[in-house]
Amino acid sequence: MLTLSRLAARSLWNRRTTALLTLLSIAVSVTLLLGVERVRTQAKLSFANTLSGTDLIIGARTGQVQLLLYSVFRLGNATNNIRWESYERIRDLQSVRWTVPLSLGDSHRGYRVLGTSTDYFTHYQYAGDHTLRFAQGKPFAGTFDAVLGAEVASKLNYQIGDEIIVAHGAGQTSFVRHDTMPFTVTGILARTGTPVDRTVHVSLEGIEAIHLGWEGGAPPRVQLGVEDVAQADLQPQAITAMLVGLTGKFQVFQVQRWVNEYRGEPLMAIMPGVALQELWGLMGVAEKALVVIAAFVVVAGLLGMLTMILSSLNERRRELAILRAVGARPLQILGLMLSEAGILSLLGALAGLLLFHLVLAVAEPFALEYYSLQLQWQPLTLYEWRLLGAVVAAGVLIGLWPSWRAYRLSLADGMTIRV
Amino acid sequence: MSENLVDIQNLRFGWPGQSPVLDIPAWQVAPGERVFLQGASGSGKSTLLGLLSGVHQPVSGHLMVDGVQLSGLKGASLDRFRADHLGYIFQSFNLLPYLSVVENVTLPCHFSRARRERLKSLGLNARREGMRLLSALKLPDSVFDRSVTGLSIGQQQRVAVARALIGRPPLVLADEPTSALDAATRGRFLELLFRELEAAQSTLIFVSHDDGLRQFFDRHDSLADLNRIHPEMAEEL
Ligand SMILES: Nc1ncnc2c1ncn2[C@@H]1O[C@H](COP(=O)(O)OP(=O)(O)OP(=O)(O)O)[C@@H](O)[C@H]1O
Ligand SMILES: [Mg+2]
């Protein structure tokens, strides 16, 4: 039995060159739509996964997004520091379980250098309950030991035992380098997909050491070397920020208020989840723009189909008259044209799906390498299925127009074929 | 119920927004007749066939075909009527290019249950009957499952006859089916057409502007005699 949709399929096959091109344009637009959607959600996810398990981030008083940016994303600079005694007071609070001091301000060939304590390696968590793992080596123990993030090690091709020079300031091409005090790589962390990968970790004492004799951001007149460090007092005077873990969720607001009202100096405590959300919200406009563009590309693809069906209509008036003559009802003509639109958009969507997975497979390693974006294969989410469904539905809906015209034409033409 | 297969009384028709085309006081066709209906170009022959096949509805009057009062019927019933009772042959390009020869022939069976039933009651299936008709119309077996685009015009018109006749519709309407054929092919075509009409016991109304064809028919009418409306000669020039 030749059903209407089979007739439509045969008719389309008869016009396969244009039909295939139409299908391809729908497929490409669907691929783009799914791609944008996937990148968007994955980016959002890996963004939200940057830091977990930390209850509060504390720094000098500024905006919460700014504090998040410099303490977690290593972007921008702190306006002020936390005095060591403030750090100690917070550390010793009843409801504080652990603290990790963060001291920023130096860099190594464009990568930020972070002074911290070994607690960092036990308490920093990301993507739920993942803790940092050493791919090679071990945490720093001595003053001039350094632990590299995965990207730093792979991009700069460092091995355990290599020596690195830290530069003063965050720039790629800093003129002031602490070159008399090289650090030795003792450990390399496993890849995390977070800014940790792009960080060089050293001890707070190491940071103190390379700044010995510095006053007000100016280098000492006489260059000091490793041998001078031995007798020096390396007790840090200040840090940039700190990560705090509390004994319970209920203490969060209490400690936050305590910090915000702290008299010693203007400090601020933020909840990483809330700040991450606010930061993502700032990028929301770009995110929505991307989706809107992708949606418009799909519309363009479907309009291409509309053009194709409409322009084929005139040459097909004879076909329609023949169908009418053998007993097809105008409604069946409508159905025929609708199935044509349906077949095109369905196949287009399926081809788009296929293409999407192909592109995903090819792009996955690059996305991870260059953008720290996880794009592994995973089944389509319900939302993505809905998007596909919406494309097909929109295709059929758009198909209503030429179908209606064909219906009117076949009513008006009847048995005479007027061109 | 009248005994005539076609019975027209005071039939009037005009295209929307145009002056009337047809006003036929009376016209009858008896079952089994082969009527040659001659008329000048633009005189309304195709329009009349459209009315007879229920594609257009008369403005007023009585139009009965095979016992069905068409002037009272609406949309879907008219379509069912056409699918069940009529075979239609166009002037040319009768076939769907994307179906094979046999599929073109059996096409009406997909739209008409009555045709399928008639075939079934004769113990035939659509495909077999289609092939039988094609053979009877002297088409070689080798083309049956091929694309119709390879056929000559004469062959295409014979496929169209097979399609019009499958399932033995009581009435076959032909709108100048021979105008694209040369004189020799035309004679053979009509001969085969008549033979199969006989076998299917179908009535034929054949319209043409070409008076040279009348010799093949036992009954000839002129639309100009039936129709009270005559398109101005000026329009023809
Ligand atoms: N679908 C239509 N819509 C509007 N007017 C039509 C339509 N079909 C035919 N007409 C008009 O009706 C009149 C009769 O046309 P028709 O096609 O019936 O003539 P005909 O006798 O079949 O001519 P021909 O021998 O050239 O095929 C013409 O004036 C034509 O312009
Ligand atoms: Mg005509």
XYZ file of C-alpha atoms and ligand atoms in Angstrom:
688
model
C 0.000 0.000 0.000
C 1.397 3.356 -1.016
C 0.660 5.563 1.916
C 0.738 9.315 1.668
C 4.081 9.573 3.416
C 5.561 6.979 1.067
C 4.245 8.925 -1.890
C 5.784 12.044 -0.393
C 9.080 10.223 0.118
C 9.086 8.989 -3.478
C 8.268 12.446 -4.757
C 11.094 13.892 -2.670
C 13.488 11.230 -3.918
C 12.585 12.293 -7.427
C 13.844 15.768 -6.512
C 16.704 14.458 -4.426
C 19.362 17.030 -5.239
C 17.371 19.973 -3.936
C 15.821 17.828 -1.230
C 19.244 16.698 -0.005
C 20.578 20.231 0.033
C 17.559 21.355 2.002
C 18.019 18.460 4.370
C 21.684 19.322 4.790
C 20.947 22.918 5.665
C 18.468 21.765 8.290
C 20.980 19.226 9.573
C 23.751 21.790 9.908
C 21.466 24.186 11.717
C 20.352 21.440 14.095
C 23.983 20.517 14.746
C 24.721 24.113 15.587
C 21.720 24.331 17.890
C 22.634 21.143 19.746
C 26.289 22.172 19.837
C 25.586 25.574 21.321
C 23.248 24.018 23.831
C 25.766 21.362 24.836
C 28.687 23.775 25.120
C 26.517 26.137 27.105
C 25.390 23.563 29.658
C 28.815 21.951 29.912
C 30.481 25.310 30.349
C 27.994 26.200 33.022
C 28.535 22.863 34.704
C 32.321 22.978 34.666
C 32.046 26.561 35.851
C 29.869 25.573 38.780
C 32.277 22.677 39.394
C 35.275 24.942 39.877
C 35.095 24.910 43.631
C 33.137 22.808 46.063
C 33.365 21.786 49.685
C 34.415 25.292 50.664
C 31.855 27.095 52.803
C 33.274 30.609 52.647
C 35.878 32.569 50.764
C 37.294 35.448 52.735
C 39.230 38.406 51.403
C 39.613 42.146 51.725
C 36.328 43.980 51.314
C 35.420 44.374 47.615
C 32.717 43.022 45.314
C 31.821 39.387 45.740
C 32.424 38.656 42.058
C 35.824 40.305 42.189
C 36.842 38.294 45.222
C 35.716 35.124 43.480
C 37.585 36.083 40.318
C 40.960 36.600 41.918
C 40.779 33.941 44.615
C 39.370 31.094 42.513
C 39.799 32.013 38.864
C 43.140 33.761 39.295
C 41.784 36.715 37.331
C 42.500 40.304 38.284
C 44.216 41.401 41.469
C 43.272 41.902 45.050
C 42.918 45.488 46.169
C 44.007 44.658 49.675
C 45.370 41.865 51.818
C 44.337 40.041 54.947
C 46.704 40.532 57.834
C 48.163 37.360 59.218
C 46.669 38.004 62.631
C 43.187 38.294 61.140
C 43.795 34.989 59.396
C 44.741 33.425 62.701
C 41.703 34.793 64.473
C 39.388 33.339 61.867
C 41.279 30.039 61.855
C 40.805 29.768 65.584
C 37.070 30.411 65.568
C 35.000 27.643 67.163
C 32.985 26.762 64.112
C 35.891 26.806 61.659
C 37.055 23.292 60.782
C 39.817 24.136 58.342
C 41.313 27.085 56.515
C 43.520 27.363 53.460
C 45.484 30.598 53.062
C 45.933 31.950 49.519
C 48.702 34.352 48.604
C 48.712 35.674 45.060
C 50.648 38.262 43.138
C 53.470 36.463 41.340
C 53.557 34.517 38.159
C 55.567 32.116 36.094
C 55.508 32.608 32.305
C 51.922 33.821 32.373
C 50.715 31.306 34.954
C 49.772 32.559 38.393
C 51.846 31.484 41.362
C 49.827 30.668 44.446
C 51.348 30.604 47.888
C 49.411 28.325 50.174
C 49.714 25.603 52.790
C 49.680 21.861 52.208
C 46.106 21.873 53.503
C 45.238 23.126 50.057
C 45.862 19.670 48.643
C 43.520 18.029 51.123
C 40.726 20.590 51.319
C 40.379 22.011 47.839
C 37.483 20.186 46.190
C 35.887 20.520 42.782
C 33.115 18.872 40.754
C 31.279 17.631 43.836
C 33.677 15.680 46.040
C 36.762 15.403 43.840
C 39.944 16.289 45.686
C 43.245 17.151 44.089
C 45.278 14.172 42.999
C 48.964 14.026 42.244
C 49.774 12.706 38.796
C 53.448 12.667 39.799
C 55.485 13.572 42.824
C 54.251 14.955 46.112
C 53.237 18.195 47.862
C 55.837 20.851 48.518
C 57.807 20.396 51.730
C 60.728 22.822 51.503
C 60.637 26.578 50.996
C 61.629 26.311 47.337
C 59.437 23.412 46.317
C 56.701 23.906 43.737
C 53.662 21.872 42.644
C 52.407 22.457 39.095
C 48.903 22.319 37.730
C 48.395 19.852 34.877
C 48.288 22.473 32.130
C 51.367 24.326 33.368
C 53.334 21.079 33.311
C 52.114 19.927 29.923
C 52.265 23.280 28.121
C 55.705 24.219 29.453
C 56.886 20.637 29.350
C 58.104 20.429 32.959
C 59.183 17.310 34.798
C 59.740 16.585 38.460
C 63.074 18.110 39.489
C 63.024 20.960 36.949
C 63.835 24.418 38.224
C 61.565 27.365 37.609
C 61.963 31.073 38.139
C 59.097 33.104 39.544
C 58.461 36.601 38.258
C 57.097 39.476 40.268
C 53.586 40.528 39.215
C 51.070 38.775 37.058
C 52.146 39.813 33.575
C 53.363 37.479 30.878
C 56.519 39.550 30.472
C 57.416 40.791 33.901
C 60.790 42.561 34.098
C 61.379 41.881 37.715
C 62.202 38.252 38.261
C 63.136 36.490 41.422
C 65.915 34.731 39.556
C 68.299 34.244 42.414
C 65.768 31.956 44.083
C 64.662 29.202 41.732
C 61.970 26.706 42.761
C 62.179 22.970 42.170
C 59.180 21.044 40.887
C 58.262 18.337 43.394
C 54.799 17.435 42.203
C 52.439 17.664 39.256
C 48.693 17.565 39.826
C 46.248 15.533 37.764
C 43.990 17.458 35.393
C 40.900 18.929 37.040
C 39.320 21.138 34.369
C 39.523 24.061 36.828
C 41.911 27.024 37.194
C 44.049 24.780 39.424
C 45.441 23.317 36.178
C 46.870 26.714 35.346
C 48.459 27.423 38.703
C 51.941 27.026 40.180
C 51.670 26.186 43.876
C 54.351 27.033 46.393
C 54.440 27.380 50.163
C 53.682 30.666 51.909
C 57.280 30.614 53.120
C 58.430 30.467 49.525
C 56.448 33.578 48.733
C 57.935 35.287 51.797
C 61.424 34.238 50.794
C 61.362 35.666 47.315
C 60.083 38.958 48.708
C 62.701 39.289 51.429
C 63.946 42.830 51.627
C 61.194 44.131 49.389
C 59.630 47.334 50.532
C 56.413 48.781 49.171
C 56.604 46.738 45.987
C 60.194 47.743 45.203
C 62.973 45.165 44.995
C 65.813 45.260 47.566
C 68.907 47.206 46.620
C 71.157 44.238 47.158
C 70.005 41.037 45.536
C 69.461 38.317 48.121
C 70.071 34.668 47.408
C 68.997 31.300 48.750
C 71.737 31.426 51.392
C 70.241 34.624 52.894
C 66.939 32.892 53.382
C 68.268 30.397 55.888
C 68.566 32.921 58.740
C 65.523 34.940 57.745
C 62.151 34.864 59.442
C 59.710 33.551 56.887
C 56.567 34.072 58.925
C 54.069 35.633 56.457
C 52.688 39.032 57.366
C 49.669 38.959 55.097
C 47.782 36.785 52.657
C 45.431 37.594 49.789
C 42.438 35.441 50.612
C 41.445 32.285 52.400
C 39.198 29.312 51.880
C 37.233 28.248 54.927
C 35.503 24.994 55.829
C 33.056 25.099 58.710
C 31.841 22.507 61.174
C 28.309 22.687 59.829
C 26.098 24.369 57.284
C 24.320 26.317 60.007
C 27.504 28.138 60.925
C 27.832 29.701 57.469
C 25.746 32.798 58.138
C 27.084 33.213 61.632
C 30.733 33.159 60.530
C 29.921 35.278 57.487
C 28.439 37.942 59.720
C 31.344 37.699 62.124
C 33.800 38.320 59.286
C 31.791 41.129 57.733
C 31.591 42.896 61.098
C 35.210 42.236 62.001
C 36.767 45.360 63.466
C 40.450 44.695 62.804
C 40.236 45.488 59.069
C 37.566 45.561 56.355
C 37.023 41.936 55.374
C 34.334 40.128 53.523
C 33.151 36.524 53.395
C 31.276 35.120 50.442
C 29.580 31.812 49.738
C 31.226 30.359 46.638
C 27.978 28.864 45.248
C 26.156 32.169 45.408
C 29.077 34.092 43.939
C 29.535 31.566 41.134
C 25.903 31.974 40.275
C 26.149 35.730 40.234
C 29.219 35.552 38.015
C 27.494 33.152 35.610
C 24.540 35.505 35.581
C 26.838 38.233 34.279
C 27.688 36.024 31.347
C 24.029 35.139 30.864
C 23.525 37.727 28.133
C 26.200 36.240 25.924
C 24.843 32.816 26.669
C 21.331 33.768 25.629
C 22.600 35.556 22.537
C 24.294 32.330 21.453
C 21.105 30.347 21.846
C 19.094 32.961 19.990
C 21.573 32.953 17.118
C 21.450 29.166 16.934
C 17.658 29.275 16.933
C 17.691 31.772 14.081
C 20.005 29.545 12.089
C 17.455 26.756 12.502
C 14.726 29.104 11.335
C 16.868 29.960 8.310
C 17.259 26.257 7.568
C 13.520 25.714 7.786
C 12.870 28.766 5.618
C 15.127 27.147 3.039
C 12.830 24.162 3.121
C 9.821 26.434 2.741
C 11.410 28.054 -0.297
C 12.139 24.688 -1.802
C 8.630 23.324 -1.321
C 6.961 26.528 -2.450
C 9.060 26.840 -5.567
C 8.487 23.199 -6.441
C 4.770 23.753 -6.176
C 4.296 25.270 -9.594
C 6.005 22.437 -11.425
C 4.004 20.042 -9.339
C 0.568 21.359 -10.151
C 0.315 18.606 -12.725
C 1.287 16.013 -10.143
C -1.423 17.344 -7.875
C -4.013 17.306 -10.675
C -3.143 13.682 -11.445
C -3.530 12.748 -7.820
C -6.872 14.517 -7.720
C -7.970 12.703 -10.884
C -7.245 9.308 -9.377
C -9.313 10.195 -6.341
C -7.010 11.957 -3.887
C -8.936 14.384 -1.728
C -7.704 17.930 -1.267
C -7.115 16.986 2.360
C -4.883 14.158 1.241
C -3.001 16.610 -0.952
C -2.557 18.714 2.173
C -1.353 15.615 4.016
C 1.042 14.781 1.224
C 2.664 18.183 1.320
C 2.753 18.141 5.102
C 4.457 14.768 5.150
C 6.986 16.174 2.746
C 7.799 18.946 5.196
C 7.678 16.416 8.030
C 10.031 13.981 6.304
C 12.494 16.741 5.447
C 12.596 18.205 8.922
C 12.657 14.801 10.634
C 15.496 13.518 8.473
C 17.187 16.895 8.800
C 16.971 16.697 12.574
C 18.255 13.112 12.618
C 21.120 13.936 10.269
C 21.860 16.934 12.477
C 21.938 14.653 15.498
C 24.389 12.358 13.752
C 26.567 15.230 12.653
C 26.456 16.629 16.183
C 27.870 13.433 17.641
C 30.499 13.312 14.943
C 31.594 16.858 15.675
C 31.528 16.093 19.387
C 33.817 13.111 18.941
C 36.256 15.167 16.901
C 36.121 18.263 19.109
C 36.289 16.536 22.486
C 40.068 16.387 22.948
C 40.529 19.958 21.701
C 37.811 21.343 23.911
C 39.417 19.719 26.935
C 42.940 20.729 26.008
C 42.295 24.347 25.097
C 39.171 25.334 26.975
C 39.099 22.831 29.851
C 35.639 21.984 28.612
C 34.345 18.460 29.133
C 32.398 17.411 26.041
C 32.351 13.664 26.523
C 29.723 11.637 24.779
C 26.566 11.365 26.763
C 23.006 10.516 25.738
C 20.815 13.433 24.729
C 19.172 15.128 27.640
C 15.422 15.472 27.760
C 15.852 19.130 26.905
C 17.899 18.305 23.827
C 15.261 15.808 22.707
C 12.697 18.540 23.176
C 14.776 20.865 21.016
C 14.857 18.238 18.271
C 11.128 17.714 18.618
C 10.598 21.456 18.407
C 12.605 21.619 15.179
C 10.489 18.895 13.577
C 7.285 20.482 14.847
C 8.367 23.872 13.528
C 9.175 22.234 10.186
C 5.712 20.728 9.925
C 4.189 23.999 11.031
C 6.098 25.903 8.367
C 5.033 23.191 5.922
C 1.440 24.184 6.544
C 1.839 27.193 4.315
C 2.849 25.450 1.065
C 0.462 22.642 1.930
C -2.356 25.089 2.208
C -1.379 26.644 -1.106
C -1.255 23.236 -2.757
C -4.654 22.486 -1.284
C -6.082 25.714 -2.686
C -4.411 25.142 -6.042
C -5.731 21.629 -6.349
C -9.198 22.869 -5.468
C -9.050 25.670 -8.029
C -7.281 23.800 -10.822
C -9.327 20.684 -10.638
C -8.814 18.747 -13.826
C -7.392 21.515 -15.891
C -3.724 22.017 -15.483
C -3.008 25.665 -15.636
C 0.534 26.818 -15.451
C -33.195 6.712 -10.867
C -32.600 7.349 -14.520
C -31.324 4.703 -16.846
C -28.746 7.047 -18.240
C -25.217 6.938 -16.997
C -25.005 10.691 -17.355
C -28.023 12.908 -17.042
C -27.735 16.690 -17.249
C -30.568 19.147 -16.990
C -30.267 22.922 -16.897
C -26.679 22.725 -15.775
C -25.019 26.064 -15.252
C -21.440 26.800 -14.348
C -19.147 29.807 -14.274
C -15.737 30.357 -12.798
C -15.779 32.623 -9.781
C -15.735 36.255 -10.867
C -16.135 35.411 -14.563
C -19.063 35.275 -16.931
C -20.776 31.858 -17.147
C -19.039 29.211 -19.254
C -21.638 26.467 -19.413
C -25.433 26.472 -19.609
C -26.593 23.076 -20.836
C -30.392 22.527 -20.952
C -30.183 18.769 -21.381
C -27.644 16.071 -22.209
C -27.739 12.337 -21.641
C -25.280 9.512 -22.137
C -26.432 5.905 -21.991
C -24.304 3.140 -20.426
C -21.820 1.653 -22.839
C -21.841 4.600 -25.242
C -18.690 6.135 -26.590
C -19.326 9.777 -26.977
C -17.136 12.112 -28.976
C -17.704 15.635 -27.709
C -16.256 18.236 -30.002
C -15.713 21.851 -29.014
C -13.454 24.742 -29.889
C -10.568 25.611 -27.652
C -11.778 27.508 -24.626
C -15.378 26.474 -25.167
C -15.534 24.706 -21.813
C -14.842 21.035 -22.580
C -12.392 20.535 -19.758
C -14.674 22.501 -17.488
C -17.546 20.128 -18.300
C -15.346 17.118 -17.538
C -14.431 18.779 -14.243
C -18.126 19.001 -13.425
C -18.771 15.396 -14.465
C -15.933 14.224 -12.262
C -17.140 16.186 -9.280
C -14.087 18.400 -9.025
C -16.190 21.500 -9.549
C -19.718 22.011 -8.417
C -22.396 23.395 -10.713
C -23.913 26.756 -9.897
C -27.342 25.279 -10.503
C -29.085 22.432 -12.284
C -29.308 18.692 -12.218
C -26.176 16.591 -12.692
C -26.474 12.850 -12.261
C -23.602 10.463 -12.967
C -23.949 6.702 -12.503
C -26.956 7.158 -10.317
C -25.317 9.727 -8.058
C -26.739 13.229 -7.855
C -23.538 15.278 -7.951
C -25.115 18.695 -7.653
C -26.078 17.967 -4.072
C -22.839 16.396 -2.916
C -20.078 18.098 -1.006
C -16.303 17.783 -0.787
C -15.395 14.383 0.582
C -18.360 12.547 -1.001
C -17.463 14.016 -4.389
C -13.894 12.838 -3.977
C -15.078 9.356 -3.030
C -17.397 9.393 -6.026
C -14.560 10.250 -8.369
C -12.222 7.694 -6.888
C -14.868 4.966 -7.153
C -16.673 5.700 -10.425
C -14.307 7.471 -12.771
C -11.273 6.977 -14.898
C -9.606 10.121 -16.184
C -7.143 10.504 -19.041
C -5.363 13.803 -19.550
C -4.090 15.236 -22.765
C -0.496 14.391 -21.854
C 1.825 13.910 -18.908
C -0.640 11.641 -17.193
C 1.890 9.856 -15.048
C 3.719 10.504 -11.814
C 7.412 10.545 -12.725
C 8.532 9.056 -9.426
C 6.426 5.905 -9.614
C 7.091 2.896 -11.785
C 4.780 2.039 -14.676
C 2.765 -0.524 -12.694
C 2.597 1.721 -9.627
C 1.130 4.460 -11.784
C -1.519 2.058 -13.054
C -2.510 0.804 -9.613
C -2.536 4.283 -8.086
C -6.367 4.689 -8.130
C -6.747 1.507 -6.082
C -5.023 3.234 -3.190
C -7.645 5.918 -3.112
C -10.727 3.818 -3.803
C -11.993 0.987 -1.717
C -14.732 0.317 -4.314
C -12.135 -0.343 -7.001
C -10.254 -2.723 -4.752
C -13.478 -4.520 -3.888
C -14.481 -4.821 -7.522
C -11.101 -6.321 -8.310
C -11.325 -8.644 -5.341
C -14.774 -9.859 -6.349
C -13.253 -10.790 -9.688
C -10.473 -12.622 -7.872
C -7.786 -10.163 -8.966
C -5.184 -8.162 -7.128
C -4.263 -4.659 -8.199
C -0.763 -5.386 -9.399
C -1.740 -8.424 -11.447
C -4.681 -6.603 -13.009
C -2.415 -3.651 -13.763
C 0.044 -5.904 -15.553
C -2.762 -7.621 -17.452
C -4.096 -4.272 -18.638
C -0.628 -3.119 -19.650
C -0.091 -6.295 -21.656
C -3.488 -5.962 -23.266
C -2.515 -2.422 -24.225
C 0.599 -3.861 -25.869
C 3.189 -2.563 -23.487
C 6.245 -4.829 -23.206
C 6.724 -6.659 -19.870
C 10.184 -5.214 -19.586
C 8.933 -1.710 -18.831
C 6.442 -2.612 -16.079
C 8.750 -2.011 -13.181
C 10.749 0.696 -14.827
C 10.425 4.410 -14.440
C 7.763 6.005 -16.637
C 10.177 8.628 -17.876
C 11.677 6.205 -20.378
C 8.382 5.710 -22.198
C 7.369 7.278 -25.499
C 4.355 9.612 -25.506
C 2.189 6.913 -27.102
C 3.235 4.397 -24.461
C 2.581 6.911 -21.697
C -0.945 7.477 -22.956
C -1.583 3.745 -22.996
C -0.368 3.518 -19.388
C -2.833 6.295 -18.632
C -5.612 4.201 -20.204
C -4.652 1.239 -18.039
C -4.796 3.482 -14.996
C -8.188 4.902 -15.954
C -9.601 1.425 -16.457
C -8.208 -0.421 -13.460
C -10.963 -1.564 -11.154
C -13.480 -1.127 -13.990
C -14.973 2.285 -13.360
C -18.367 2.790 -15.046
C -17.297 6.045 -16.704
C -14.060 7.054 -18.394
C -13.420 10.717 -19.182
C -10.735 11.531 -21.711
C -9.542 15.074 -22.306
C -7.894 15.112 -25.745
C -5.672 12.123 -24.970
C -4.504 11.788 -28.579
C -3.507 15.352 -29.325
C 0.176 14.552 -28.779
C 0.103 11.448 -30.975
C 0.682 11.179 -34.705
C -2.109 9.922 -36.961
C -1.003 6.267 -37.116
C -0.385 5.922 -33.381
C -3.664 7.687 -32.711
C -5.680 5.067 -34.619
C -3.998 2.189 -32.808
C -4.376 3.942 -29.488
C -8.117 4.401 -29.949
C -8.493 0.817 -31.101
C -6.842 -0.505 -27.931
C -8.795 1.929 -25.782
C -12.092 0.785 -27.204
C -11.225 -2.877 -26.791
C -10.449 -2.440 -23.106
C -13.511 -0.275 -22.558
C -15.494 -3.152 -23.947
C -13.811 -5.596 -21.610
C -14.422 -3.369 -18.613
C -17.905 -2.435 -19.828
C -17.128 1.223 -19.250
C -18.707 4.232 -20.906
C -16.455 6.816 -22.554
C -16.780 10.561 -22.929
C -14.001 11.791 -25.134
C -13.572 15.513 -25.679
C -11.472 17.100 -28.390
C -11.349 20.134 -30.584
C -10.166 17.924 -33.460
C -13.121 17.039 -35.650
C -10.972 14.535 -37.526
C -11.438 12.015 -34.730
C -15.219 11.719 -35.027
C -14.975 8.853 -37.513
C -13.821 6.519 -34.725
C -16.935 7.053 -32.620
C -20.509 5.975 -32.957
C -21.895 9.063 -31.276
C -20.691 12.621 -31.815
C -21.928 15.708 -30.067
C -20.843 19.272 -30.379
C -20.544 21.357 -27.243
C -21.648 24.381 -29.245
C -25.009 22.655 -29.841
C -25.465 21.622 -26.217
C -24.304 24.823 -24.619
C -26.344 28.009 -24.728
C -23.252 30.065 -24.014
C -20.887 30.621 -26.899
C -17.534 32.209 -26.324
C -17.039 35.135 -28.703
C -15.009 34.336 -31.739
C -12.901 37.395 -31.012
C -11.541 35.640 -27.980
C -10.265 32.837 -30.121
C -8.062 35.147 -32.195
N -9.353 26.742 -13.239
C -9.901 27.761 -13.906
N -10.106 28.943 -13.292
C -10.649 29.979 -13.942
N -11.033 29.932 -15.201
C -10.890 28.785 -15.910
C -10.301 27.644 -15.284
N -10.260 26.645 -16.192
C -10.789 27.149 -17.323
N -11.161 28.423 -17.143
C -11.821 29.253 -18.161
O -12.988 28.581 -18.575
C -13.120 28.668 -19.965
C -13.226 27.267 -20.552
O -11.994 26.630 -20.387
P -11.756 25.085 -20.671
O -10.407 24.739 -20.189
O -12.902 24.310 -20.126
O -11.807 25.061 -22.256
P -11.506 23.836 -23.235
O -12.684 23.690 -24.089
O -11.092 22.661 -22.456
O -10.294 24.407 -24.060
P -9.031 23.606 -24.661
O -9.516 22.905 -25.888
O -8.061 24.705 -25.010
O -8.548 22.694 -23.606
C -11.921 29.444 -20.482
O -12.339 30.779 -20.692
C -10.931 29.371 -19.382
O -10.192 30.565 -19.328
Mg -9.301 21.586 -22.244
